[in-house]
PDB file of C-alpha atoms and ligand atoms in Angstrom:
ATOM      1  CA  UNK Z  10       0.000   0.000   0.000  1.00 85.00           C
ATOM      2  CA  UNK Z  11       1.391   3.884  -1.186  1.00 93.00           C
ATOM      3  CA  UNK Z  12       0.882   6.440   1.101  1.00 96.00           C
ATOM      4  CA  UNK Z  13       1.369   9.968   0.068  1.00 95.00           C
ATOM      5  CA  UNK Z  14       3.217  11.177   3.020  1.00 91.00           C
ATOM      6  CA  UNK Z  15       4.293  15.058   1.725  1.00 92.00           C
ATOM      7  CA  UNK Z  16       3.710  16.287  -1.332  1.00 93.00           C
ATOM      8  CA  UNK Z  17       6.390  14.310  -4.032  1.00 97.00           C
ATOM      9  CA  UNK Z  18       6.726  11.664  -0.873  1.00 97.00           C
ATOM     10  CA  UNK Z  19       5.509   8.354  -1.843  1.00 98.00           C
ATOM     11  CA  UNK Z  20       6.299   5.831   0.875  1.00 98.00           C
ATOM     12  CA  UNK Z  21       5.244   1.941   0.368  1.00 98.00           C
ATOM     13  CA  UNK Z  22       5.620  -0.157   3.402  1.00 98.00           C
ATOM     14  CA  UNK Z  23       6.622  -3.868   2.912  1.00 98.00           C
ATOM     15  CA  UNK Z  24       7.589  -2.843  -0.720  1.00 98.00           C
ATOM     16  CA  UNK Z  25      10.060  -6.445  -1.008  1.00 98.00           C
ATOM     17  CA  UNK Z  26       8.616  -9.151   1.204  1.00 98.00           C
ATOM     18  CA  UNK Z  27      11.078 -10.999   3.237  1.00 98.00           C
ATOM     19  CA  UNK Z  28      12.276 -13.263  -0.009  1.00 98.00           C
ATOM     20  CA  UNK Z  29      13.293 -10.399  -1.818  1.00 98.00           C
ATOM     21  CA  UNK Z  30      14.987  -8.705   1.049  1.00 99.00           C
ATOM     22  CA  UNK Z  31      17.319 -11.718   1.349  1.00 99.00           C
ATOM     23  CA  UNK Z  32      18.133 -12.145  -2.320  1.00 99.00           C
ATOM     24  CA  UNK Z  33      18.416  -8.402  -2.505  1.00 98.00           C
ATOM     25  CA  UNK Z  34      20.833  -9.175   0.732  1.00 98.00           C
ATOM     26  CA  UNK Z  35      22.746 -11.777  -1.194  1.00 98.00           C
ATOM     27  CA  UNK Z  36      23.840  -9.947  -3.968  1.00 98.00           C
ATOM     28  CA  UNK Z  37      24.422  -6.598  -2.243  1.00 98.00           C
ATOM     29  CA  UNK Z  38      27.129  -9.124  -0.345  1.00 98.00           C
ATOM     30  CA  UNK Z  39      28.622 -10.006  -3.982  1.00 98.00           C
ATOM     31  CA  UNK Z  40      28.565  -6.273  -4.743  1.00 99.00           C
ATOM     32  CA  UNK Z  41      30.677  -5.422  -1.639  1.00 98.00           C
ATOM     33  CA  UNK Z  42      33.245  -7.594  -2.409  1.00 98.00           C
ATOM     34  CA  UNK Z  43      33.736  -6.207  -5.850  1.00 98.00           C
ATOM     35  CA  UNK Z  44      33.459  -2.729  -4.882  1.00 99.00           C
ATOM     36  CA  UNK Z  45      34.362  -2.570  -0.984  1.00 99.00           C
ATOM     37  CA  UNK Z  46      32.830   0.159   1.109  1.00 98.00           C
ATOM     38  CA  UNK Z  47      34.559   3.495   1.680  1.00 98.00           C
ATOM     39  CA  UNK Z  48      34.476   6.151   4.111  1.00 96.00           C
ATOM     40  CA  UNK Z  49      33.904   9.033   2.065  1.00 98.00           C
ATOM     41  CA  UNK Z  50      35.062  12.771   3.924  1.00 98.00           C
ATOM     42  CA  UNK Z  51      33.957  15.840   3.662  1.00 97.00           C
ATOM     43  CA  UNK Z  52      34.982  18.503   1.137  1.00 97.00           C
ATOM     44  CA  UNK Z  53      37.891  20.743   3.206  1.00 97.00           C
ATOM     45  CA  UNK Z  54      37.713  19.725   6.226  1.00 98.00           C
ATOM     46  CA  UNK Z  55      38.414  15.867   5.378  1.00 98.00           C
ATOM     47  CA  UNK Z  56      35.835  14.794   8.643  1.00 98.00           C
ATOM     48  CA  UNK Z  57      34.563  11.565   7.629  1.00 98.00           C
ATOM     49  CA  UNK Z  58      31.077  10.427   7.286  1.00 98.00           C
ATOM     50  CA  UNK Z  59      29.777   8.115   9.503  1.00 98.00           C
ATOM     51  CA  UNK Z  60      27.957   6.267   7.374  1.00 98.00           C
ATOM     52  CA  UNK Z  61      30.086   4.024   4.774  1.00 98.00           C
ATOM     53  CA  UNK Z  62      29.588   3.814   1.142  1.00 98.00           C
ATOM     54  CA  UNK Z  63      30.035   1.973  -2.109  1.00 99.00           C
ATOM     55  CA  UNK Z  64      27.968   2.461  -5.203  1.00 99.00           C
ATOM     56  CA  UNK Z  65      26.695   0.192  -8.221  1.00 98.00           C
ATOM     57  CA  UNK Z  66      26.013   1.180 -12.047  1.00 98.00           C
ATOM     58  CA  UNK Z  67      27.707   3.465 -14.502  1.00 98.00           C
ATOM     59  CA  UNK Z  68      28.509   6.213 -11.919  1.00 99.00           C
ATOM     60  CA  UNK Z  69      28.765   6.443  -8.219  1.00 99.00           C
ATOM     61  CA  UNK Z  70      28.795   9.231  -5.240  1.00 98.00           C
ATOM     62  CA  UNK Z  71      31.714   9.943  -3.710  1.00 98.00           C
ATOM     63  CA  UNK Z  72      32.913  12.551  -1.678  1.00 98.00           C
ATOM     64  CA  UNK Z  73      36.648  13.707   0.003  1.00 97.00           C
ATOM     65  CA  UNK Z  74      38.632  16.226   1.351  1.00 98.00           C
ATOM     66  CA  UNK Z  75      40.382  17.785  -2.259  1.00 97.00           C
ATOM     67  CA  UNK Z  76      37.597  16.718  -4.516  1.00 97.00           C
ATOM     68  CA  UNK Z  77      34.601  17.384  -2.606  1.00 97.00           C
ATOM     69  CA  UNK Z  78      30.762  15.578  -3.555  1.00 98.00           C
ATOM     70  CA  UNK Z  79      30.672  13.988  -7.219  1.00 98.00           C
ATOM     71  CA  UNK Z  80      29.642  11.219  -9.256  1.00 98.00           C
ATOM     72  CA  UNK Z  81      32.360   9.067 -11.096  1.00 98.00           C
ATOM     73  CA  UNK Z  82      32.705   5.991 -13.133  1.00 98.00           C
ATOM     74  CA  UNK Z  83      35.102   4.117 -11.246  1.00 98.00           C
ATOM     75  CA  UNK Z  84      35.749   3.244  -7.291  1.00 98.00           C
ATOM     76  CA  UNK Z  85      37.779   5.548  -5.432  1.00 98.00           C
ATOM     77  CA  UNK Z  86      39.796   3.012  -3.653  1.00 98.00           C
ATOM     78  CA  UNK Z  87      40.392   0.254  -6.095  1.00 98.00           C
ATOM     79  CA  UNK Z  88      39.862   2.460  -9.470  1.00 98.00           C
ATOM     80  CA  UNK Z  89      37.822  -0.504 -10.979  1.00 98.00           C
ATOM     81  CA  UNK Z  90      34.236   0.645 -12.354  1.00 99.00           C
ATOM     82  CA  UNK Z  91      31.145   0.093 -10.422  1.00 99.00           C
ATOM     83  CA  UNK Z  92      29.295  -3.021 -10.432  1.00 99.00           C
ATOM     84  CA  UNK Z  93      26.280  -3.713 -12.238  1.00 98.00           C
ATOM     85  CA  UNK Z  94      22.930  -2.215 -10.331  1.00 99.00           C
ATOM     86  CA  UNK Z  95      21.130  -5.624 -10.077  1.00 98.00           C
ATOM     87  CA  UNK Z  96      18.097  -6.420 -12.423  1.00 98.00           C
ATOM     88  CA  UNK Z  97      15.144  -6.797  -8.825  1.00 98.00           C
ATOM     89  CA  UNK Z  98      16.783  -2.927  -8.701  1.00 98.00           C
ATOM     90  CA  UNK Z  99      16.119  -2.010 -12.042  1.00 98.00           C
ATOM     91  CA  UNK Z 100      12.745  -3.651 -12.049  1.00 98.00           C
ATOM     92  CA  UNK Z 101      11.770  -1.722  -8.734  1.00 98.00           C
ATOM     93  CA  UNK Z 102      12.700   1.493 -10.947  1.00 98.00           C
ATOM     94  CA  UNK Z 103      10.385   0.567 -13.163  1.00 98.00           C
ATOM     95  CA  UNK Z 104       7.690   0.366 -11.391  1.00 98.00           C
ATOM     96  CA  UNK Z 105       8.666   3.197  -9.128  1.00 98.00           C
ATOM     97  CA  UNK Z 106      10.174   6.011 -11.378  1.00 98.00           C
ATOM     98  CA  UNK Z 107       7.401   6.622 -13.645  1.00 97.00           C
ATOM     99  CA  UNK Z 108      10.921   7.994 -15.769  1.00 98.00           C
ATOM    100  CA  UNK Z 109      11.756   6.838 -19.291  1.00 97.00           C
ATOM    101  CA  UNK Z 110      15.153   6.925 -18.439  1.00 98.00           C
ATOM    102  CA  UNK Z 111      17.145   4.227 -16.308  1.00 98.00           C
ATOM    103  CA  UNK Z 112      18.759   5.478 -13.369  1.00 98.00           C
ATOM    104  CA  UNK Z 113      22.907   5.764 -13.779  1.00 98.00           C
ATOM    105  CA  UNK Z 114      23.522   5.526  -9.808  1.00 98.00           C
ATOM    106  CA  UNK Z 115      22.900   3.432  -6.781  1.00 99.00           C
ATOM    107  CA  UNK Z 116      24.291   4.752  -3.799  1.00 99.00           C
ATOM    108  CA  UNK Z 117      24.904   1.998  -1.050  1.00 99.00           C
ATOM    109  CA  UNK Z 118      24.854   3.673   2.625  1.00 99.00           C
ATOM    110  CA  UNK Z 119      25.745   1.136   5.427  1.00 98.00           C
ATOM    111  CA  UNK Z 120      25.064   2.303   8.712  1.00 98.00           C
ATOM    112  CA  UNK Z 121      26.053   0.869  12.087  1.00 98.00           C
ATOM    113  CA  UNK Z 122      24.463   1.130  15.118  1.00 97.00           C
ATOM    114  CA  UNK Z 123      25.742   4.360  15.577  1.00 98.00           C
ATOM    115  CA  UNK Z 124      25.788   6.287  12.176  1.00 98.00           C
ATOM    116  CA  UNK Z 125      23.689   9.060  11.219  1.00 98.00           C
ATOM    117  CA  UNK Z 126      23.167  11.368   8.692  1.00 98.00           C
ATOM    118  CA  UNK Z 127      22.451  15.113   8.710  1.00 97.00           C
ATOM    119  CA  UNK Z 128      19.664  17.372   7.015  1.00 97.00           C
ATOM    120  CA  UNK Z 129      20.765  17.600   3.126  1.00 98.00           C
ATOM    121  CA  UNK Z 130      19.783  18.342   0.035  1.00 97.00           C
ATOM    122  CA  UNK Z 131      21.217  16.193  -2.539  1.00 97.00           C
ATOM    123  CA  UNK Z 132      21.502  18.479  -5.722  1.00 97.00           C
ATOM    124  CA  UNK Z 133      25.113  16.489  -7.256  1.00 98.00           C
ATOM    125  CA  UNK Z 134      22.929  15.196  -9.989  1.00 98.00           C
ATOM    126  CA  UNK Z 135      22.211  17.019 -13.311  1.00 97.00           C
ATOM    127  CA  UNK Z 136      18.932  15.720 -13.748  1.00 96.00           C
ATOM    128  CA  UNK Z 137      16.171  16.967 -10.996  1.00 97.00           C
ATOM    129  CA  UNK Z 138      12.843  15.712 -13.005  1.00 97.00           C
ATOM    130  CA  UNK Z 139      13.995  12.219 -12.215  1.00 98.00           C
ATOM    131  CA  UNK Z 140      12.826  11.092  -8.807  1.00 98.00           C
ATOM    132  CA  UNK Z 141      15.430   9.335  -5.837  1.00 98.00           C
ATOM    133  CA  UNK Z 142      14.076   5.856  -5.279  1.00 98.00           C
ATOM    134  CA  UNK Z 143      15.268   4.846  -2.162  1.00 98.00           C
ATOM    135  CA  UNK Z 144      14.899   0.681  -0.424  1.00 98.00           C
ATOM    136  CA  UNK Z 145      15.832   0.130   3.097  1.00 99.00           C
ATOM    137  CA  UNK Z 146      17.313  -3.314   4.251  1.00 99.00           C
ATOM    138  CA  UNK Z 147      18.412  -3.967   7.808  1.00 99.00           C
ATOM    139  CA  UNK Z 148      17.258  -2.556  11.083  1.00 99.00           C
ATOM    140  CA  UNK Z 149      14.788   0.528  11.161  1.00 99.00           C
ATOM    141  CA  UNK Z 150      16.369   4.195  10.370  1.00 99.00           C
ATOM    142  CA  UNK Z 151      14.421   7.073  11.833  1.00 98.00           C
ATOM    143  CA  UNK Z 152      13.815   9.222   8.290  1.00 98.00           C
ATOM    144  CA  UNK Z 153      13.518  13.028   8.462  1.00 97.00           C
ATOM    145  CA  UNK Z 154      12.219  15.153   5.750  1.00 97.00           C
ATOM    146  CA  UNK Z 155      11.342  18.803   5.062  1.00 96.00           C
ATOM    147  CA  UNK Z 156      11.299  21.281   2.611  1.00 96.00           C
ATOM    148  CA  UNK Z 157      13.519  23.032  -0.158  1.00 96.00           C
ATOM    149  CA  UNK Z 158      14.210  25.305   2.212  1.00 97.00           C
ATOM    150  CA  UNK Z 159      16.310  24.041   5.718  1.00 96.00           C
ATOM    151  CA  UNK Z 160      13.697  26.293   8.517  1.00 97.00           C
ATOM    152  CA  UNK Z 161      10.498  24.376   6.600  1.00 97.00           C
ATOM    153  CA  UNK Z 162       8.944  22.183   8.913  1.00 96.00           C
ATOM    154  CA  UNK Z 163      10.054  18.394   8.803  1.00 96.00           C
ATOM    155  CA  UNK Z 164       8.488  14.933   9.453  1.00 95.00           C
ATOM    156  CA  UNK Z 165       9.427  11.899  10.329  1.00 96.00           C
ATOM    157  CA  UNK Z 166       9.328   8.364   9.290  1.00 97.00           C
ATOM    158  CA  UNK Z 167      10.859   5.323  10.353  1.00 98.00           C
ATOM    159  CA  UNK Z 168      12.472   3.384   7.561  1.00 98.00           C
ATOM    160  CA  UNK Z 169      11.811  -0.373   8.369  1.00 98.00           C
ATOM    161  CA  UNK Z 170      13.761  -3.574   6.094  1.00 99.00           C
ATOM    162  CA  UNK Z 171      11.893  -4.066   3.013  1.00 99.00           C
ATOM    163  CA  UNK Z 172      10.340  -0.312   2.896  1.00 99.00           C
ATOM    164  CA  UNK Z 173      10.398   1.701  -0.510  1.00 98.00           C
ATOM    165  CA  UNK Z 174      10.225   5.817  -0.837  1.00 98.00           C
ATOM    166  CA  UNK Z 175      10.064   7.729  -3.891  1.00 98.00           C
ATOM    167  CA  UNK Z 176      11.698  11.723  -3.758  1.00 97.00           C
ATOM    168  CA  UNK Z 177       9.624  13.155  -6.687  1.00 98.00           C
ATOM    169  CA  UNK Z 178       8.671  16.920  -7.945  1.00 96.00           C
ATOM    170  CA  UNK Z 179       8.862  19.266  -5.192  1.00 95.00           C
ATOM    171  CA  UNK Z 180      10.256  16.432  -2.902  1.00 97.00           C
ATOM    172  CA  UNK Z 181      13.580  16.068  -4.979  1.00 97.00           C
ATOM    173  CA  UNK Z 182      15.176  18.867  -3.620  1.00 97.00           C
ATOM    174  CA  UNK Z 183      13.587  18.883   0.038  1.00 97.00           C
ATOM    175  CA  UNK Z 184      16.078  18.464   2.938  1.00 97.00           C
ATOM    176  CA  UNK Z 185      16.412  15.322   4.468  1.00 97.00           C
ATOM    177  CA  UNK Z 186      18.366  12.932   6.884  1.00 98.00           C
ATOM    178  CA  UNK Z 187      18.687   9.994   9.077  1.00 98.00           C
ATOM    179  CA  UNK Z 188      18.005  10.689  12.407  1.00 98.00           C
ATOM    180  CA  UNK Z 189      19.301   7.695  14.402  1.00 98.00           C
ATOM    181  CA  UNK Z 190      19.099   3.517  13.737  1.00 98.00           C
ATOM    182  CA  UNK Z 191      17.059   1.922  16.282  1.00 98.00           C
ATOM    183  CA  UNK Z 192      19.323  -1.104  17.047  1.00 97.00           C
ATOM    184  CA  UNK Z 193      18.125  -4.914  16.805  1.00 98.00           C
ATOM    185  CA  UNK Z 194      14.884  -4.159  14.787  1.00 98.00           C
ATOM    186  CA  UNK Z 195      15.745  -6.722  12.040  1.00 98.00           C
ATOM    187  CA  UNK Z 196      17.431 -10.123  11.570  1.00 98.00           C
ATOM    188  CA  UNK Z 197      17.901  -9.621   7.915  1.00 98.00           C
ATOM    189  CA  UNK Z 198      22.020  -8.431   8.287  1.00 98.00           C
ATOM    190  CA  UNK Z 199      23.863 -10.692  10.720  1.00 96.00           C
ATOM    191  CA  UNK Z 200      25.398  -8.348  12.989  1.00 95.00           C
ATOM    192  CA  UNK Z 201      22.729  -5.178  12.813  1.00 97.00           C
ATOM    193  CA  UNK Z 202      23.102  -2.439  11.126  1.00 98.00           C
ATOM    194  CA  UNK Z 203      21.097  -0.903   8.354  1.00 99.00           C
ATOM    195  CA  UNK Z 204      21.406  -0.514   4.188  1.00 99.00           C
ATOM    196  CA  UNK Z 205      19.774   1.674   2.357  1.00 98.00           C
ATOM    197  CA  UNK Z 206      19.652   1.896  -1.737  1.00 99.00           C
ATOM    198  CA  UNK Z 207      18.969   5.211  -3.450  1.00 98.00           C
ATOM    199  CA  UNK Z 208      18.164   4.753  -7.251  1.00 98.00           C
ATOM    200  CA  UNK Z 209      19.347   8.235  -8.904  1.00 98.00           C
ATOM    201  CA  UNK Z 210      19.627   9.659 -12.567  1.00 98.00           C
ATOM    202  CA  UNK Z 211      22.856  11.639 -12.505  1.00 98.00           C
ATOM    203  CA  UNK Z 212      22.948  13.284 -15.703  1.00 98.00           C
ATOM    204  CA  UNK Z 213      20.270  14.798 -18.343  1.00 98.00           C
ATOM    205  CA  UNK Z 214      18.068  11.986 -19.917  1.00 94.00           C
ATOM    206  CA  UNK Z 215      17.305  13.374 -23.489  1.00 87.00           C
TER     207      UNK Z 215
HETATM  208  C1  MD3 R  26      14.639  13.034  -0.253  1.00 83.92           C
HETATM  209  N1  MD3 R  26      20.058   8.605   2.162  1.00 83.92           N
HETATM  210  O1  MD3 R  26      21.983   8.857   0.336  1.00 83.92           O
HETATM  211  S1  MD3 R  26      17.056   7.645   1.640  1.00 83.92           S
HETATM  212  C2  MD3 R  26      21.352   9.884   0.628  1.00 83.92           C
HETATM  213  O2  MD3 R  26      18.398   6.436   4.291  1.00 83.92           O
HETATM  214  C3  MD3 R  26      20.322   9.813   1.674  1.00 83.92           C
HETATM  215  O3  MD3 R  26      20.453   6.507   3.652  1.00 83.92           O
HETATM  216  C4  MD3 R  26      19.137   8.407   3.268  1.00 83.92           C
HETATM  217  O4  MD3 R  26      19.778  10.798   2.036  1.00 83.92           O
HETATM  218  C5  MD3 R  26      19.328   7.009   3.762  1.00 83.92           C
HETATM  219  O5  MD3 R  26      21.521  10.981   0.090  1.00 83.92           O
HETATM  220  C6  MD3 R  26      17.717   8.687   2.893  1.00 83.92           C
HETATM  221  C7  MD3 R  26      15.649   8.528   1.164  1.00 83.92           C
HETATM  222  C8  MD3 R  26      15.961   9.704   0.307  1.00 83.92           C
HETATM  223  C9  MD3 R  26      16.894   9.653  -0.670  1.00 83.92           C
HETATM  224  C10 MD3 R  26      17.103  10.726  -1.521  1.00 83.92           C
HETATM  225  C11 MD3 R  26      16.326  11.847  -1.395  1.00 83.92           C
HETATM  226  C12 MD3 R  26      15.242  10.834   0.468  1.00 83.92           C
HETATM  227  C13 MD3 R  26      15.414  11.915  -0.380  1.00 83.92           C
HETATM  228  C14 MD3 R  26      16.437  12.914  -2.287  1.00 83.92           C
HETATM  229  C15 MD3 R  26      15.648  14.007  -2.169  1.00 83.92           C
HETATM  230  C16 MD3 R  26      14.764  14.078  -1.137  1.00 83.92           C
HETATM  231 FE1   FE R  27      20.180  12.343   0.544  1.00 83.92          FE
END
């Protein structure tokens, strides 16, 4: 079931039963061992994030100190290109998107118990009439989401294994973050933790 939670915020509950979640689970394992995570840093002051990332598909996100936030065809550590983004990914685009184009990025954020992420806007991408699709694996992530501007009001949503959202229209450039991981909410990752998928086009589909 879709529920319209903001204007541009579609969330679906349960969006990959518990099948899915593991096979989804299985290959993101095969993925990390191509392209290991990273701790990305922050543009200047090098501070690293504390959530770790890897990406699948022709380009990925990465951030660090000299470079600052991009998208780039190859991983940052071992210089290979990105794995493929798997076909139960593509297919949840389709049905998601409602955008001719396929998306070019999957962003892989692992969080442990203790990582969090703060209010942001992500505006790296060229292409802003593309929605985010975003799937969340793991334990639950406490989801906060506002406006285009960072004083709008936010809400919040917790982001339980299996759970879709789709960042459309006005939604695409609202501020948003997670909160806090509530620990030992899921036995889907051996050893906790949470994994969430974002689904982006990066650059101008024609
Ligand atoms: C709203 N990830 O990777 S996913 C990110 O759960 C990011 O790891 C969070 O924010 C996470 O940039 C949130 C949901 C999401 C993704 C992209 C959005 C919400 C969004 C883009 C625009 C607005
Ligand atoms: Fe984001």
């Amino acid at each position: 079931m879709a529920m319209t939670i903001a204007d541009g915020v579609t969330y679906l509950p349960g969006y990959l039963d518990r099948a899915a979640q593991e096979a989804l689970r299985d290959t993101l394992r095969k993925i990390v061992a191509e392209a290991p995570l990273f701790a990305p840093t922050m543009p200047r002051t090098g501070k690293p994030f504390s959530v770790k990332m890897t990406n699948c598909g022709p380009l990925g996100w990465v951030s660090d100190k000299d470079g600052g936030y991009r998208y780039q065809p190859t991983h940052p550590v071992t210089g290979q290109p990105w794995p493929a983004i798997p076909d139960a990914l593509m297919a949840a685009w389709s049905d998601l998107a409602d955008f001719d184009a396929p998306p070019e990025a999957c962003l892989i954020n692992f969080y442990g118990p203790k990582a969090r992420m703060g209010l942001h806007k992500d505006s790296d991408e060229e292409e802003f009439a593309a929605p985010v699709v975003s799937m969340s694996l793991g334990d639950t992530g406490v989801f906060r989401v506002g406006g285009q501007e960072r004083k709008a009001p936010t809400r919040s949503v917790k982001l339980s294994s299996g759970d879709a959202i789709v960042l459309a229209g006005p939604a695409r450039l609202a501020y948003h973050g997670i909160d806090r991981i509530v620990p030992d909410t899921s036995t889907l990752l051996k050893g906790g933790g949470r994994i969430n998928l974002t689904l982006r086009r990066v650059t101008e589909a024609v």
